[in-house]
Coordinates of C-alpha atoms and ligand atoms in Angstrom, one line a residue:
X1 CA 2.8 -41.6 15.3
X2 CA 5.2 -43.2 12.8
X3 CA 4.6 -42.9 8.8
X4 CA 6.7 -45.2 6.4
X5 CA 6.7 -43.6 2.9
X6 CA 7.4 -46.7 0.8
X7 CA 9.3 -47.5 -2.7
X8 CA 9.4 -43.9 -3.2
X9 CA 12.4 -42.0 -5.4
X10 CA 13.8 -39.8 -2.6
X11 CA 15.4 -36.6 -3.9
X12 CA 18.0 -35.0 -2.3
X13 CA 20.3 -31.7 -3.6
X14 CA 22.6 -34.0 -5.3
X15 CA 21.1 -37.7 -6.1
X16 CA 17.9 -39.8 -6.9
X17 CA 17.7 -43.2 -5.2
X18 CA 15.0 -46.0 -4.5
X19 CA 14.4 -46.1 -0.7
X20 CA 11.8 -46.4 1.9
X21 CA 11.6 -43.1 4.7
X22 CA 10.3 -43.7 8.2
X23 CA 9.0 -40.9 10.1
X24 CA 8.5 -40.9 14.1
X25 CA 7.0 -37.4 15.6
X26 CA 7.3 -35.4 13.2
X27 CA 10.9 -36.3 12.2
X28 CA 13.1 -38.3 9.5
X29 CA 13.8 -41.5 11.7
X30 CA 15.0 -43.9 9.1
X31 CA 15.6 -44.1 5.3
X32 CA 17.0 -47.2 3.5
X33 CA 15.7 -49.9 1.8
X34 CA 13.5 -52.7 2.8
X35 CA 12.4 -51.0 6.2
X36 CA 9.7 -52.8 8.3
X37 CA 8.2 -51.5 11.3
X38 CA 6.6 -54.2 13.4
X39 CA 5.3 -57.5 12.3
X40 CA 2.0 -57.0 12.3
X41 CA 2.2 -54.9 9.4
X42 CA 2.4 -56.2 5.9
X43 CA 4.2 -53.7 3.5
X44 CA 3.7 -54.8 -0.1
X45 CA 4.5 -52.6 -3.0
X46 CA 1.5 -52.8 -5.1
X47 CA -0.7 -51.5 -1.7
X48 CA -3.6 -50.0 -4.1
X49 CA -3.1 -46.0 -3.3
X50 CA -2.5 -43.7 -0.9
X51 CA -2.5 -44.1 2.9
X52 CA -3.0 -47.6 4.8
X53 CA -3.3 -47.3 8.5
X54 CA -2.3 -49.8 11.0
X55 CA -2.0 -49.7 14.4
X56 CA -0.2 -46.6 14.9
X57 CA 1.7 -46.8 11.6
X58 CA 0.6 -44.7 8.2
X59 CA 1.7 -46.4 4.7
X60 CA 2.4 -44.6 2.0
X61 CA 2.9 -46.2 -0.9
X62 CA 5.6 -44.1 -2.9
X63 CA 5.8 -46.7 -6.1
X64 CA 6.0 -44.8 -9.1
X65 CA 6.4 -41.4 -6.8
X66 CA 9.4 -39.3 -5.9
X67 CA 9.5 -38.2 -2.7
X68 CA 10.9 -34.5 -2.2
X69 CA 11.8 -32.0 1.0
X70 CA 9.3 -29.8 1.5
X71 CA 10.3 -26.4 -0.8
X72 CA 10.9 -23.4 1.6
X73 CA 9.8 -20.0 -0.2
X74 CA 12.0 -17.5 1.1
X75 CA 10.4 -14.7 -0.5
X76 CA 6.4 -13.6 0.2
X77 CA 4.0 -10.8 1.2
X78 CA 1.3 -12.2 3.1
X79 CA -1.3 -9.1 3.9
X80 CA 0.9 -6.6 3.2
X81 CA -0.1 -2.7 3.0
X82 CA 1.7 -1.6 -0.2
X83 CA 0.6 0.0 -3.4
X84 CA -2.7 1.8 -1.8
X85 CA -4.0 -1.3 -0.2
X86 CA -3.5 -5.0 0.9
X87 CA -1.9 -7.8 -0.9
X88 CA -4.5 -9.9 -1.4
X89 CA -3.4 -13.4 0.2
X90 CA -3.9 -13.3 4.2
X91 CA -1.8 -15.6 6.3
X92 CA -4.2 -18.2 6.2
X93 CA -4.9 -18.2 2.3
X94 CA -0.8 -17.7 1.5
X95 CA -0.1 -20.6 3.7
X96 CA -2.6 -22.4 2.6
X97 CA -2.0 -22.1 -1.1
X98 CA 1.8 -22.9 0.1
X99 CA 0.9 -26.3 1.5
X100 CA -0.9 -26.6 -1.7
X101 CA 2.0 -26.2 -3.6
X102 CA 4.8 -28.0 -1.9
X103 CA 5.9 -25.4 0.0
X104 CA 6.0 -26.2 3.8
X105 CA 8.0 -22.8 4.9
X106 CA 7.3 -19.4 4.3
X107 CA 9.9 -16.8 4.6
X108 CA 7.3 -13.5 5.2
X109 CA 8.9 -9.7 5.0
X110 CA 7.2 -7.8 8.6
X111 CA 8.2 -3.9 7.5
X112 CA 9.9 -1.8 10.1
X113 CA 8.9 1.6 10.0
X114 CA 10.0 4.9 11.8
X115 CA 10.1 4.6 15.4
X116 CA 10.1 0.9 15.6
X117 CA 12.1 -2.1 16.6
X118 CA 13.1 -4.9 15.0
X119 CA 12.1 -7.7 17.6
X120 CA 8.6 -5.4 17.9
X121 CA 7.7 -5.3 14.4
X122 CA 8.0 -8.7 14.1
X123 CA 6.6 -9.7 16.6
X124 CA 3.2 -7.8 15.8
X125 CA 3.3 -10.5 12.6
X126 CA 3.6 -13.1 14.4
X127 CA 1.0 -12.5 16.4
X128 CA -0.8 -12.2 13.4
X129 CA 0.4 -14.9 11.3
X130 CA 0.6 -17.8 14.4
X131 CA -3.1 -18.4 14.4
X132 CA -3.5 -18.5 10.8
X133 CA -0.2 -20.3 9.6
X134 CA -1.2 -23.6 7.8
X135 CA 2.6 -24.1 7.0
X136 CA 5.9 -22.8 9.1
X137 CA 7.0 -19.8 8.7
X138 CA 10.4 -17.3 9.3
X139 CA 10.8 -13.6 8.8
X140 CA 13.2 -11.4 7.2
X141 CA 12.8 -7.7 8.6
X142 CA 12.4 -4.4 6.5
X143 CA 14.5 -2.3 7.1
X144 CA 13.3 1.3 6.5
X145 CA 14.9 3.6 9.1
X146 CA 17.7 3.4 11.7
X147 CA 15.9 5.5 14.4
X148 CA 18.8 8.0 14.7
X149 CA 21.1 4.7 14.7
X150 CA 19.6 3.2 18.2
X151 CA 18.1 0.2 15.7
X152 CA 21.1 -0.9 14.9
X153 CA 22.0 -1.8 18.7
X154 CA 18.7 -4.1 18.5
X155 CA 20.2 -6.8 15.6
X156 CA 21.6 -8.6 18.3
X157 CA 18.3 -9.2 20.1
X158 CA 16.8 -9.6 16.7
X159 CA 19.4 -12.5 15.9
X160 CA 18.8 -14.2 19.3
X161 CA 15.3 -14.0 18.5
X162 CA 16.2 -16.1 15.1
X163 CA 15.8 -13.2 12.9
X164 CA 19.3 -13.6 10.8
X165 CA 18.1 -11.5 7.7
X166 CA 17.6 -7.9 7.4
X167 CA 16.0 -6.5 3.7
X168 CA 16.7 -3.3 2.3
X169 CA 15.2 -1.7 -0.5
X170 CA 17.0 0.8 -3.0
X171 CA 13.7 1.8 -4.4
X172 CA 10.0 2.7 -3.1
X173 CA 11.4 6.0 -2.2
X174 CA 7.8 7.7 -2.0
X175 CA 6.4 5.0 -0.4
X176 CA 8.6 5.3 2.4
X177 CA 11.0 2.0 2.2
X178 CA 13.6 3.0 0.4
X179 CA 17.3 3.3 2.0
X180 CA 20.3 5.8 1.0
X181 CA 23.5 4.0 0.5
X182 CA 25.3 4.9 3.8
X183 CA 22.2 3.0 5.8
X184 CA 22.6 0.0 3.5
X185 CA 26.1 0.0 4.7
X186 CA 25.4 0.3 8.2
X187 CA 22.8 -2.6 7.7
X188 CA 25.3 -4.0 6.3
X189 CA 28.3 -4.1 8.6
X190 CA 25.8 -4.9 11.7
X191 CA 24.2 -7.8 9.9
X192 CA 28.0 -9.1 9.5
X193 CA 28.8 -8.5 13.0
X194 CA 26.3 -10.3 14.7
X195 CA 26.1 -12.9 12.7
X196 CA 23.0 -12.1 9.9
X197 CA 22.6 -11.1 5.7
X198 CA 21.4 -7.9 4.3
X199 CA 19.0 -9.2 1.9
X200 CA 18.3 -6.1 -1.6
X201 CA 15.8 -4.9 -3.3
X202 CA 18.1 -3.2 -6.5
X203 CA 16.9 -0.9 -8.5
X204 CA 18.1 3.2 -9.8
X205 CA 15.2 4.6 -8.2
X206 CA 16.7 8.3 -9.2
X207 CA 16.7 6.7 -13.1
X208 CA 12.7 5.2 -12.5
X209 CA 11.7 8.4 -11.5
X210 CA 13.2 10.6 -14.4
X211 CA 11.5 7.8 -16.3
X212 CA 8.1 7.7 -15.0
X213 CA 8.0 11.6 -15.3
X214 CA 9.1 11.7 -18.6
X215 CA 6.4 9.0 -19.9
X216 CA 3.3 10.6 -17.7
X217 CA 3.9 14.1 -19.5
X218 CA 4.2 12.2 -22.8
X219 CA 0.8 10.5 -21.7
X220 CA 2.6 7.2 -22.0
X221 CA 0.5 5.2 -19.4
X222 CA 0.1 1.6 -20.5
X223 CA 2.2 -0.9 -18.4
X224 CA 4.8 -1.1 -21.2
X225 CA 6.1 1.9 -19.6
X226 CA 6.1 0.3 -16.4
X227 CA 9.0 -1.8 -17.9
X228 CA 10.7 0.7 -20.5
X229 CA 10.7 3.1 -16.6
X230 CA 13.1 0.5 -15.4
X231 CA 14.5 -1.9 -18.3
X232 CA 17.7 -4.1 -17.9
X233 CA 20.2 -1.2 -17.3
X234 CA 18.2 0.4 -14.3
X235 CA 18.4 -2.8 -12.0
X236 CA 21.8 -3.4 -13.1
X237 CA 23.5 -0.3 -12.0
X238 CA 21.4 -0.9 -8.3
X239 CA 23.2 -4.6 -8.8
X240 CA 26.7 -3.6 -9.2
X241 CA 26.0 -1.0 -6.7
X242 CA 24.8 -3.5 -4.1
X243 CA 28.2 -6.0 -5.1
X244 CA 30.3 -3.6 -5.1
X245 CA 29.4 -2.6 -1.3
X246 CA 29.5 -5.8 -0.6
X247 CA 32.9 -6.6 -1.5
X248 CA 33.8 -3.4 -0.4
X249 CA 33.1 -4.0 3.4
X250 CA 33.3 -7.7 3.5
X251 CA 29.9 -8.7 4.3
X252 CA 27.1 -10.7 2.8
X253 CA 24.9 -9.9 0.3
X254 CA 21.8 -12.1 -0.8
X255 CA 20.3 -10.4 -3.4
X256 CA 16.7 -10.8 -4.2
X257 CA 14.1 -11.4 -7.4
X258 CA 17.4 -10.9 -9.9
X259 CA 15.7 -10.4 -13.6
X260 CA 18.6 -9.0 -15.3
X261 CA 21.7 -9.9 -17.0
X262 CA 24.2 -7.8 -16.6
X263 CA 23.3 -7.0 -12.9
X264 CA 23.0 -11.0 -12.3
X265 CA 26.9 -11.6 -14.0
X266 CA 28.8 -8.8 -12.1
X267 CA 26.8 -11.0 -8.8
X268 CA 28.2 -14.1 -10.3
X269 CA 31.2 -12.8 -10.8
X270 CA 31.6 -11.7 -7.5
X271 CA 30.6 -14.6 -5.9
X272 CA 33.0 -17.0 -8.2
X273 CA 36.1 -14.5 -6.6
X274 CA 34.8 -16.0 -3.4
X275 CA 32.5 -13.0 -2.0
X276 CA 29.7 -14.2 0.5
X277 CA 27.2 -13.3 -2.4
X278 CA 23.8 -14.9 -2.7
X279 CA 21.2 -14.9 -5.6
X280 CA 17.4 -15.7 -6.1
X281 CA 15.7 -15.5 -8.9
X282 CA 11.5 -15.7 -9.5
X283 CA 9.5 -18.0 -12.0
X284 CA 7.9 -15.2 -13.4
X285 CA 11.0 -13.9 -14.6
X286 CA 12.0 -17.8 -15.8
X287 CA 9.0 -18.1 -17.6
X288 CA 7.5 -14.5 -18.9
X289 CA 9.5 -11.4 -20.7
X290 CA 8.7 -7.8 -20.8
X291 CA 6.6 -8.9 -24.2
X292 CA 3.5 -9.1 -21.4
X293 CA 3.7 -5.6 -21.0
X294 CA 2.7 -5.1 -24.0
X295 CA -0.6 -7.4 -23.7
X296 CA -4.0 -6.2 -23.0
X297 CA -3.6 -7.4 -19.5
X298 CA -0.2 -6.3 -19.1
X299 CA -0.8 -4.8 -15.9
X300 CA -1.6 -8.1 -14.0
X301 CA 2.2 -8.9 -14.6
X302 CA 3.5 -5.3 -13.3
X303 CA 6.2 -6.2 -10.4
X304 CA 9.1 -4.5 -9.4
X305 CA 12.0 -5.4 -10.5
X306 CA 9.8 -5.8 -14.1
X307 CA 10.3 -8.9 -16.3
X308 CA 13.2 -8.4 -18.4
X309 CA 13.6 -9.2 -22.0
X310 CA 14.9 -13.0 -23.7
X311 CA 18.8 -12.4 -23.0
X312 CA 18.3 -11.7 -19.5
X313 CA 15.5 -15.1 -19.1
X314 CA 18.3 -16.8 -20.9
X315 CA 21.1 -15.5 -18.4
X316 CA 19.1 -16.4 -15.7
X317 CA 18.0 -20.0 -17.0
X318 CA 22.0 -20.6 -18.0
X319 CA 22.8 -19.7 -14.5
X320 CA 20.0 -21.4 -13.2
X321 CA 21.2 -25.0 -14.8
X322 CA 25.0 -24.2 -14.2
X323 CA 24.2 -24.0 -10.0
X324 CA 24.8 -19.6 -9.6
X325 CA 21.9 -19.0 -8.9
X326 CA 21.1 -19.9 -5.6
X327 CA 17.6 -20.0 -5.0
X328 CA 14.4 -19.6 -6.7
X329 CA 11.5 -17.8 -4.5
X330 CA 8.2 -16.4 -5.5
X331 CA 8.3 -12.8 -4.1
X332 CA 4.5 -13.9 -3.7
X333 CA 2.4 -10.5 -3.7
X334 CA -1.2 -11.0 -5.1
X335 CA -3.6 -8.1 -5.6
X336 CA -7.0 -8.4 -6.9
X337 CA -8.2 -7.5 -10.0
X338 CA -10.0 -4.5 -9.4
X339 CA -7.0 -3.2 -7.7
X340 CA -4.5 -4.2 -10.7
X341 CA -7.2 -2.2 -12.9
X342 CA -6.6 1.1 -10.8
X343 CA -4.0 1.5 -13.6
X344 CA -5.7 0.5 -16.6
X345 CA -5.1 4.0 -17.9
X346 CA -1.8 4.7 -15.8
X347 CA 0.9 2.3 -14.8
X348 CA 2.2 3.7 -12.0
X349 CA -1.4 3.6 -10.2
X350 CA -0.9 -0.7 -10.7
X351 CA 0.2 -1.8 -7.0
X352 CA 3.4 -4.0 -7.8
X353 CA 3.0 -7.4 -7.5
X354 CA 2.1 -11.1 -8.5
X355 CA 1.3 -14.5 -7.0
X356 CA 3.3 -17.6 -7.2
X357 CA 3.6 -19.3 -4.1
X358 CA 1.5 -22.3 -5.1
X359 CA 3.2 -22.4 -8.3
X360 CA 7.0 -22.3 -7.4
X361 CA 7.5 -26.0 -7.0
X362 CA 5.4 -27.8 -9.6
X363 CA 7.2 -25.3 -12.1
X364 CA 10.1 -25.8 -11.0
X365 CA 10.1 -29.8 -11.0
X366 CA 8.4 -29.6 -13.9
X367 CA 11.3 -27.9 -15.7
X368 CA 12.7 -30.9 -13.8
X369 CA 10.5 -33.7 -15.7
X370 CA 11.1 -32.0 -19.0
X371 CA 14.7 -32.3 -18.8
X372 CA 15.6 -28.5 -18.0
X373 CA 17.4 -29.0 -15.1
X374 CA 18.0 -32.0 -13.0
X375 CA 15.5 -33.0 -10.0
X376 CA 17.9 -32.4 -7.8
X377 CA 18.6 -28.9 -8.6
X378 CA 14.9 -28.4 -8.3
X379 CA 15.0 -29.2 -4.7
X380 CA 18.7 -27.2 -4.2
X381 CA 17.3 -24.5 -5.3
X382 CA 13.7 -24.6 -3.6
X383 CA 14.5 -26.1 -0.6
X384 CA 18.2 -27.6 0.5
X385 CA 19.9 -23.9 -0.6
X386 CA 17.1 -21.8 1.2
X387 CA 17.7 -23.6 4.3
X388 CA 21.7 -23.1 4.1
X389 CA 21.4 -19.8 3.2
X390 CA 19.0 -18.6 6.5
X391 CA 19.8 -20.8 9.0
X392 CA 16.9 -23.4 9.1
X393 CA 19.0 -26.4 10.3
X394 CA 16.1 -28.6 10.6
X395 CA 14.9 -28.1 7.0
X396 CA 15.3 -28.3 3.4
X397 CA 16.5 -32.0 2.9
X398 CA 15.4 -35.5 3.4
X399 CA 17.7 -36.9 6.5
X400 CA 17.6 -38.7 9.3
X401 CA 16.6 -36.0 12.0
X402 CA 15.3 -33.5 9.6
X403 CA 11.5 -32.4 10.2
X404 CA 9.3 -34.5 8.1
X405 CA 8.3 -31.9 5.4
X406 CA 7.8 -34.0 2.8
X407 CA 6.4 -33.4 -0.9
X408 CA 5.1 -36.7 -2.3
X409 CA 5.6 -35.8 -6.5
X410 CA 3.6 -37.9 -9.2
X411 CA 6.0 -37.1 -12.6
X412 CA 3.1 -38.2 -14.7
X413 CA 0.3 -36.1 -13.5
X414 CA -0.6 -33.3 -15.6
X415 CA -2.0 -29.9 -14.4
X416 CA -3.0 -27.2 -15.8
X417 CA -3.1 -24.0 -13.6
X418 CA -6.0 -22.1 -13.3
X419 CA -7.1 -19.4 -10.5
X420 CA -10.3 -22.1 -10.1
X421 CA -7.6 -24.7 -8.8
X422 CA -5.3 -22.8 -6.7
X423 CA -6.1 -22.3 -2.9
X424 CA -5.1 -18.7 -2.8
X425 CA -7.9 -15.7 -1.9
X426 CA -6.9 -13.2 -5.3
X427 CA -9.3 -13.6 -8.7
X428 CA -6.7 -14.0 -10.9
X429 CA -3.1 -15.2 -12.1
X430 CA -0.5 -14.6 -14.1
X431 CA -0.1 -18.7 -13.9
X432 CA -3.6 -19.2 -15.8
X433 CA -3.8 -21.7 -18.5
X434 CA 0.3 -22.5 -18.2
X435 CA 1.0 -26.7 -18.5
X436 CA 2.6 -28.6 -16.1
X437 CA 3.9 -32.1 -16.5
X438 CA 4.7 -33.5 -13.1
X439 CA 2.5 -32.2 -10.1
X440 CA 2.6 -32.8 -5.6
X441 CA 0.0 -34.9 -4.9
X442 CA 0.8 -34.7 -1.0
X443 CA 2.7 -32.6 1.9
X444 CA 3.4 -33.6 4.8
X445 CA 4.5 -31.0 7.6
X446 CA 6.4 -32.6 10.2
X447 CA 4.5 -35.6 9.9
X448 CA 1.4 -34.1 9.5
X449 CA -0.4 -34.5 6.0
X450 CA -1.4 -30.9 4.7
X451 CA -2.1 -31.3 1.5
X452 CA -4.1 -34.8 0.0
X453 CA -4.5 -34.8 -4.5
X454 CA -5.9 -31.2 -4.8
X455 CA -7.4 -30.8 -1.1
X456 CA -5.7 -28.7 1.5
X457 CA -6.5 -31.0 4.3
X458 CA -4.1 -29.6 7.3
X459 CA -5.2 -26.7 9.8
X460 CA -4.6 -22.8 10.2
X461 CA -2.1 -22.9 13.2
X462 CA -0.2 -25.9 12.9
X463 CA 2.5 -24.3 11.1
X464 CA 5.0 -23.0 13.7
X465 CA 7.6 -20.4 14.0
X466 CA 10.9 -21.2 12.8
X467 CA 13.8 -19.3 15.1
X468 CA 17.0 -19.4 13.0
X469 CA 20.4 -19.9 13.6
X470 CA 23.0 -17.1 13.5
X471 CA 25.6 -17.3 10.6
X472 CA 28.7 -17.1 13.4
Ligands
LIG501 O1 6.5 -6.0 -7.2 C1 6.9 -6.5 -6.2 N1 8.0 -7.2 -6.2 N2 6.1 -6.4 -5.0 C2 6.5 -6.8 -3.7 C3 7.5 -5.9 -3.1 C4 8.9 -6.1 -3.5 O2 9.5 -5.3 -4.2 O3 9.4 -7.2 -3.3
LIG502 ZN1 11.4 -6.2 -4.1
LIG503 ZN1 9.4 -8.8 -2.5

């Protein structure tokens, strides 16, 4: 099966160019200009719209179009128990909402608990997730307990098994994930030994929880207080914490859904002195600030690490355009509305959390189309950076032998998002009424159309695990 994407603008992480992309199973076989494919095909460039077949050959007609990679979201919660219940987007839903939005890999979190492997708890997911996956997908692991130490002999296996990121969080200490600082080490120095990251949750959790008490006895409940519990200063000291580790004992450090300033600076920092030092940021915290909290529905946009105030959304937009940041990833973690309501009358009752994974990549390149940031940083940090960073070597750009995940992008579409448009299973989104300029109008997964002007038109399964390659 061979696909020739026509007259299209591809976009790579560092340039825009007119060219023509053939595909052959599933992979980037050619890309230049004029390409033909067999005579008795006639490629014309005002082919009316969409897909031509022929023979065994599927025209797309790219005029006017940009052709993207495929973004990879590094950063999602598909049916995850947290907060008293289930996030609210299954395998199937997430993935399908991905394909929906550009996003043809998904980077889930499986959580290790107490007593269990690495290679075992993932597994379990996958099992899960395989059947249902409508777009590929990797996994980080949780970290949440060493097992007397014996877990750390099992990173090996766990690399081998292309699991080359471990996640530690500094917080959700009654919840049962949350890590002292000599474990994060230890995470730490085995991830660097056998070739993986430590990927961080930062945040004071001693700090939250002198907060939280403080507010509930002064019957400060709103979600406001979910923010003023851990403001700037409280993810910043977890930040410099994390760095200063890192640096400390030499090993590398991707820190995730950065909202703050001060923390995101000392990472920059860091990373500028030539520390192996990774940063993501979220489009909630690009687009929102704390000033939600203090809406009716403020509760809808309760996450953890909260949405900071206007210097920090600048910070992160100046670091953003200037190429520190390193990736942008949704931390995609839906609940429903009746669940979000359980703290109506008491934030700390609200199960942390929002959606985003259809909504990552039109934002993004629509920031893009206004003139924000170039197109090409769009797709560095969405998809060529993600790739780098974790080891997918057949991802994240458009080139010869790359998998053919490929996001056909109409710049003069607009879209306006609405929970009755996105292919996701929660009632509700943060997203709701936002303007887009710019908008997919196809993905193709290895060759495979997913996604067809609004339609998710690809199937629960096709989307295959991705087995990463070591950092050594
Ligand atoms: O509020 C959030 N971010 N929920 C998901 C879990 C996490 O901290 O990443
Ligand atoms: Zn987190
Ligand atoms: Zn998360």
């Amino acid at each position: 099966m061979r696909i020739l994407f026509k007259n299209g603008t591809l976009v790579t992480a560092t340039e825009s160019y007119v060219a023509d992309l053939m595909v052959s199973d599933g992979r980037i076989t050619a890309i230049g200009t004029n390409l033909s494919i067999g005579t008795n095909l006639v490629i014309g460039t005002n082919l009316s719209a969409g897909c031509t077949d022929n023979a065994d050959v599927t025209l797309v007609d790219c005029s006017g179009k940009m052709l993207l990679p495929g973004a990879i979201d590094v950063h999602t919660h598909l049916e995850m128990p947290f907060g008293g219940t289930v996030s609210a987007d299954s395998y199937l839903s997430g993935t399908r909402a991905a394909a929906c939005g550009g996003v043809t890999t998904v980077f889930d979190y499986p959580m290790q608990r107490k007593g269990h492997g690495l290679v075992e708890t993932v597994k379990s997911r996958q099992a899960l997730c395989a059947p249902q996956a409508c777009v590929d997908y990797a996994f980080h692991c949780i970290i949440t307990d060493l097992n007397g130490g014996a877990l750390l002999d099992e990173f090996a296996e766990a690399v081998d098994y292309g699991i080359t990121s471990f996640k530690c969080f500094l917080v959700y200490k009654k919840e049962g994930m949350m890590v002292d600082d000599a474990t994060l080490i230890k995470v730490m120095l085995k991830a660097k030994e056998t070739g993986a990251i430590t990927n961080l949750h930062a945040e004071n959790p001693d700090v939250i929880d002198m907060n939280v008490e403080r507010f509930l006895k002064e019957g400060k409940t709103s979600a406001w207080y979910h923010y003023l519990s851990r403001p700037e200063f409280v993810e910043a000291e977890a930040d410099k914490r994390a760095v200063h580790w890192a640096k400390s004992v030499e090993a590398p450090l991707y820190l995730v859904h950065m909202a703050d300033k001060e923390g995101l600076e000392t990472a920059i920092a860091a990373k500028l002195a030539g520390h192996d030092i990774y940063v993501e940021t979220c489009p909630q915290y690009l687009e929102f600030t704390s000033d939600v909290y203090k809406r009716e529905d403020g509760r809808n946009f309760v996450c953890s690490p909260p949405i900071k105030g206007q210097e920090s959304q600048d910070a992160l937009w100046a670091a953003i355009r200037n190429g520190t940041i390193d990736t942008v990833a949704t931390d995609h973690c839906p609940f429903q509305s009746y669940e979000k309501d359980w703290g109506r009358d008491d934030f700390t009752k609200i199960p942390n959390g929002c959606a985003g994974v259809e909504n990552l990549y039109p934002y993004m390149l629509s920031a893009a189309n206004a003139g924000r940031i170039s197109f090409s940083r769009a797709v560095a940090l969405c998809a060529t950076n993600p790739a780098k960073i974790f080891g997918c070597t057949q991802k994240g750009s458009l080139a010869i032998g790359k998998d053919a995940d490929i996001v056909v992008y109409d710049p003069t579409k607009d879209f306006t998002i609405s929970v009755t448009n996105m292919h996701s299973d929660y009632d509700h989104t943060i997203w709701e009424g936002k303007s887009l300029h710019g908008y997919p109008v196809q993905t193709w997964l290895r060759g495979r159309l997913v996604y067809d002007n609004g339609e998710f038109v690809g199937e629960p399964g096709y989307g295959q695990y991705i087995r990463r390659t070591s950092r050594k």
